């Protein structure tokens, strides 16, 4: 944007100077100099756009890699039955509010499968969500 404003201002200056001069040679030289300056500014602006596009491409590539890594990170999608909120538990396929409350009420668990042995969910329900569960230890105070 600054470059465009500069180009417009420089063009206006060149035209103003050309209009004030009575000597055609001086007018021609001033117009030629102004045009050369405009060409240099245009090249610089194009270089800046190219540089900005490269930075944007690099940033976009890094962001895409981060998304891909996040999607492939199995641990980040695991729900810890010892620490998960009711909402997190209800986000699991087939888990309703009553089951989430039962899971929370029977904490702590030594393994995720204990939610079956303690009666919070059935074995069939557990099979659907087992790949999303973990039972990491909870530190006792």
PDB file of C-alpha atoms in Angstrom:
ATOM      1  CA  UNK A   1       0.000   0.000   0.000  1.00  0.00           C
ATOM      2  CA  UNK A   2       2.848   2.396   0.835  1.00  0.00           C
ATOM      3  CA  UNK A   3       4.437   1.616  -2.509  1.00  0.00           C
ATOM      4  CA  UNK A   4       1.237   2.483  -4.362  1.00  0.00           C
ATOM      5  CA  UNK A   5       0.951   5.771  -2.479  1.00  0.00           C
ATOM      6  CA  UNK A   6       4.605   6.512  -3.218  1.00  0.00           C
ATOM      7  CA  UNK A   7       4.146   5.760  -6.909  1.00  0.00           C
ATOM      8  CA  UNK A   8       1.103   7.996  -7.131  1.00  0.00           C
ATOM      9  CA  UNK A   9       2.878  10.807  -5.256  1.00  0.00           C
ATOM     10  CA  UNK A  10       5.990  10.492  -7.433  1.00  0.00           C
ATOM     11  CA  UNK A  11       3.883  10.498 -10.600  1.00  0.00           C
ATOM     12  CA  UNK A  12       2.076  13.607  -9.424  1.00  0.00           C
ATOM     13  CA  UNK A  13       5.375  15.299  -8.637  1.00  0.00           C
ATOM     14  CA  UNK A  14       6.778  14.428 -12.069  1.00  0.00           C
ATOM     15  CA  UNK A  15       3.704  15.778 -13.812  1.00  0.00           C
ATOM     16  CA  UNK A  16       3.754  18.903 -11.684  1.00  0.00           C
ATOM     17  CA  UNK A  17       7.387  19.558 -12.478  1.00  0.00           C
ATOM     18  CA  UNK A  18       6.784  18.888 -16.145  1.00  0.00           C
ATOM     19  CA  UNK A  19       3.930  21.362 -16.229  1.00  0.00           C
ATOM     20  CA  UNK A  20       6.047  24.082 -14.608  1.00  0.00           C
ATOM     21  CA  UNK A  21       8.902  23.848 -17.062  1.00  0.00           C
ATOM     22  CA  UNK A  22       8.996  25.801 -20.319  1.00  0.00           C
ATOM     23  CA  UNK A  23      11.948  23.792 -21.649  1.00  0.00           C
ATOM     24  CA  UNK A  24      10.873  20.583 -23.478  1.00  0.00           C
ATOM     25  CA  UNK A  25      14.269  18.926 -22.867  1.00  0.00           C
ATOM     26  CA  UNK A  26      13.977  19.511 -19.111  1.00  0.00           C
ATOM     27  CA  UNK A  27      10.423  18.211 -19.126  1.00  0.00           C
ATOM     28  CA  UNK A  28      11.497  15.096 -21.046  1.00  0.00           C
ATOM     29  CA  UNK A  29      14.406  14.434 -18.643  1.00  0.00           C
ATOM     30  CA  UNK A  30      12.185  14.869 -15.599  1.00  0.00           C
ATOM     31  CA  UNK A  31       9.574  12.515 -17.032  1.00  0.00           C
ATOM     32  CA  UNK A  32      12.281   9.951 -17.879  1.00  0.00           C
ATOM     33  CA  UNK A  33      13.730  10.164 -14.354  1.00  0.00           C
ATOM     34  CA  UNK A  34      10.293   9.837 -12.781  1.00  0.00           C
ATOM     35  CA  UNK A  35       9.529   6.827 -14.980  1.00  0.00           C
ATOM     36  CA  UNK A  36      12.843   5.174 -14.064  1.00  0.00           C
ATOM     37  CA  UNK A  37      12.085   5.719 -10.378  1.00  0.00           C
ATOM     38  CA  UNK A  38       8.626   4.203 -10.859  1.00  0.00           C
ATOM     39  CA  UNK A  39      10.169   1.132 -12.530  1.00  0.00           C
ATOM     40  CA  UNK A  40      12.612   0.700  -9.630  1.00  0.00           C
ATOM     41  CA  UNK A  41       9.798   1.057  -7.093  1.00  0.00           C
ATOM     42  CA  UNK A  42       7.673  -1.451  -9.010  1.00  0.00           C
ATOM     43  CA  UNK A  43      10.549  -3.979  -9.043  1.00  0.00           C
ATOM     44  CA  UNK A  44      11.078  -3.504  -5.324  1.00  0.00           C
ATOM     45  CA  UNK A  45       7.362  -3.905  -4.649  1.00  0.00           C
ATOM     46  CA  UNK A  46       7.277  -7.094  -6.739  1.00  0.00           C
ATOM     47  CA  UNK A  47      10.246  -8.436  -4.783  1.00  0.00           C
ATOM     48  CA  UNK A  48       8.496  -7.679  -1.505  1.00  0.00           C
ATOM     49  CA  UNK A  49       5.327  -9.419  -2.688  1.00  0.00           C
ATOM     50  CA  UNK A  50       7.363 -12.450  -3.750  1.00  0.00           C
ATOM     51  CA  UNK A  51       9.164 -12.520  -0.400  1.00  0.00           C
ATOM     52  CA  UNK A  52       5.859 -12.197   1.465  1.00  0.00           C
ATOM     53  CA  UNK A  53       4.350 -15.009  -0.571  1.00  0.00           C
ATOM     54  CA  UNK A  54       7.299 -17.258   0.268  1.00  0.00           C
ATOM     55  CA  UNK A  55       6.969 -16.482   3.993  1.00  0.00           C
ATOM     56  CA  UNK A  56       3.221 -17.178   3.807  1.00  0.00           C
ATOM     57  CA  UNK A  57       3.881 -20.471   2.004  1.00  0.00           C
ATOM     58  CA  UNK A  58       6.400 -21.511   4.656  1.00  0.00           C
ATOM     59  CA  UNK A  59       3.984 -20.612   7.466  1.00  0.00           C
ATOM     60  CA  UNK A  60       1.110 -22.440   5.780  1.00  0.00           C
ATOM     61  CA  UNK A  61       3.247 -25.541   5.271  1.00  0.00           C
ATOM     62  CA  UNK A  62       4.283 -25.498   8.942  1.00  0.00           C
ATOM     63  CA  UNK A  63       0.659 -25.101  10.043  1.00  0.00           C
ATOM     64  CA  UNK A  64      -0.441 -27.988   7.829  1.00  0.00           C
ATOM     65  CA  UNK A  65       2.298 -30.201   9.252  1.00  0.00           C
ATOM     66  CA  UNK A  66       1.196 -29.266  12.769  1.00  0.00           C
ATOM     67  CA  UNK A  67      -2.406 -30.195  12.011  1.00  0.00           C
ATOM     68  CA  UNK A  68      -1.284 -33.494  10.503  1.00  0.00           C
ATOM     69  CA  UNK A  69       0.890 -34.245  13.532  1.00  0.00           C
ATOM     70  CA  UNK A  70      -1.964 -33.396  15.885  1.00  0.00           C
ATOM     71  CA  UNK A  71      -4.370 -35.664  14.026  1.00  0.00           C
ATOM     72  CA  UNK A  72      -1.882 -38.539  14.102  1.00  0.00           C
ATOM     73  CA  UNK A  73      -1.022 -38.122  17.797  1.00  0.00           C
ATOM     74  CA  UNK A  74      -2.953 -40.951  19.442  1.00  0.00           C
ATOM     75  CA  UNK A  75      -2.233 -39.695  22.950  1.00  0.00           C
ATOM     76  CA  UNK A  76      -3.844 -36.327  22.314  1.00  0.00           C
ATOM     77  CA  UNK A  77      -7.155 -38.015  21.438  1.00  0.00           C
ATOM     78  CA  UNK A  78      -7.186 -40.280  24.480  1.00  0.00           C
ATOM     79  CA  UNK A  79      -9.579 -39.667  27.329  1.00  0.00           C
ATOM     80  CA  UNK A  80      -8.239 -40.439  30.778  1.00  0.00           C
ATOM     81  CA  UNK A  81     -10.992 -42.176  32.767  1.00  0.00           C
ATOM     82  CA  UNK A  82      -9.379 -40.923  35.986  1.00  0.00           C
ATOM     83  CA  UNK A  83      -9.311 -37.227  35.109  1.00  0.00           C
ATOM     84  CA  UNK A  84     -11.784 -36.573  32.268  1.00  0.00           C
ATOM     85  CA  UNK A  85     -14.687 -34.213  32.772  1.00  0.00           C
ATOM     86  CA  UNK A  86     -18.258 -35.359  32.284  1.00  0.00           C
ATOM     87  CA  UNK A  87     -18.338 -33.523  28.944  1.00  0.00           C
ATOM     88  CA  UNK A  88     -15.161 -35.270  27.746  1.00  0.00           C
ATOM     89  CA  UNK A  89     -16.575 -38.655  28.703  1.00  0.00           C
ATOM     90  CA  UNK A  90     -19.890 -37.887  26.988  1.00  0.00           C
ATOM     91  CA  UNK A  91     -17.904 -36.997  23.866  1.00  0.00           C
ATOM     92  CA  UNK A  92     -17.077 -40.689  23.528  1.00  0.00           C
ATOM     93  CA  UNK A  93     -19.308 -42.725  21.224  1.00  0.00           C
ATOM     94  CA  UNK A  94     -22.277 -44.184  23.101  1.00  0.00           C
ATOM     95  CA  UNK A  95     -21.521 -42.641  26.496  1.00  0.00           C
ATOM     96  CA  UNK A  96     -24.496 -40.805  27.959  1.00  0.00           C
ATOM     97  CA  UNK A  97     -24.700 -38.595  31.038  1.00  0.00           C
ATOM     98  CA  UNK A  98     -25.606 -41.438  33.402  1.00  0.00           C
ATOM     99  CA  UNK A  99     -22.637 -43.526  32.235  1.00  0.00           C
ATOM    100  CA  UNK A 100     -20.281 -40.533  32.480  1.00  0.00           C
ATOM    101  CA  UNK A 101     -21.500 -39.931  36.044  1.00  0.00           C
ATOM    102  CA  UNK A 102     -20.981 -43.625  36.872  1.00  0.00           C
ATOM    103  CA  UNK A 103     -17.423 -43.529  35.495  1.00  0.00           C
ATOM    104  CA  UNK A 104     -16.635 -40.447  37.569  1.00  0.00           C
ATOM    105  CA  UNK A 105     -18.230 -41.920  40.718  1.00  0.00           C
ATOM    106  CA  UNK A 106     -16.148 -45.126  40.560  1.00  0.00           C
ATOM    107  CA  UNK A 107     -12.729 -43.462  40.222  1.00  0.00           C
ATOM    108  CA  UNK A 108      -9.852 -44.240  40.433  1.00  0.00           C
ATOM    109  CA  UNK A 109      -9.180 -46.951  37.875  1.00  0.00           C
ATOM    110  CA  UNK A 110      -5.954 -48.942  37.530  1.00  0.00           C
ATOM    111  CA  UNK A 111      -6.853 -49.713  33.895  1.00  0.00           C
ATOM    112  CA  UNK A 112      -9.402 -48.329  31.488  1.00  0.00           C
ATOM    113  CA  UNK A 113     -11.120 -51.731  31.308  1.00  0.00           C
ATOM    114  CA  UNK A 114     -12.117 -51.381  34.957  1.00  0.00           C
ATOM    115  CA  UNK A 115     -15.020 -49.163  33.855  1.00  0.00           C
ATOM    116  CA  UNK A 116     -16.563 -52.464  32.699  1.00  0.00           C
ATOM    117  CA  UNK A 117     -15.758 -54.481  35.819  1.00  0.00           C
ATOM    118  CA  UNK A 118     -17.106 -51.667  38.024  1.00  0.00           C
ATOM    119  CA  UNK A 119     -20.330 -51.608  35.967  1.00  0.00           C
ATOM    120  CA  UNK A 120     -20.147 -48.121  34.446  1.00  0.00           C
ATOM    121  CA  UNK A 121     -20.394 -49.464  30.865  1.00  0.00           C
ATOM    122  CA  UNK A 122     -20.977 -52.813  29.205  1.00  0.00           C
ATOM    123  CA  UNK A 123     -18.231 -54.817  27.520  1.00  0.00           C
ATOM    124  CA  UNK A 124     -19.857 -54.120  24.137  1.00  0.00           C
ATOM    125  CA  UNK A 125     -19.839 -50.358  24.786  1.00  0.00           C
ATOM    126  CA  UNK A 126     -16.256 -50.538  26.011  1.00  0.00           C
ATOM    127  CA  UNK A 127     -15.127 -52.287  22.804  1.00  0.00           C
ATOM    128  CA  UNK A 128     -16.369 -49.290  20.779  1.00  0.00           C
ATOM    129  CA  UNK A 129     -14.329 -46.755  22.753  1.00  0.00           C
ATOM    130  CA  UNK A 130     -11.357 -48.665  24.146  1.00  0.00           C
ATOM    131  CA  UNK A 131      -8.897 -47.186  21.629  1.00  0.00           C
ATOM    132  CA  UNK A 132      -9.773 -43.716  22.948  1.00  0.00           C
ATOM    133  CA  UNK A 133      -9.315 -44.531  26.639  1.00  0.00           C
ATOM    134  CA  UNK A 134      -6.427 -44.448  29.041  1.00  0.00           C
ATOM    135  CA  UNK A 135      -6.230 -44.730  32.813  1.00  0.00           C
ATOM    136  CA  UNK A 136      -3.142 -42.791  33.765  1.00  0.00           C
ATOM    137  CA  UNK A 137      -2.411 -42.601  37.452  1.00  0.00           C
ATOM    138  CA  UNK A 138      -3.836 -39.802  39.501  1.00  0.00           C
ATOM    139  CA  UNK A 139      -1.479 -38.356  42.093  1.00  0.00           C
ATOM    140  CA  UNK A 140      -2.873 -38.716  45.578  1.00  0.00           C
ATOM    141  CA  UNK A 141      -2.433 -35.808  47.997  1.00  0.00           C
TER     142      UNK A 141
END
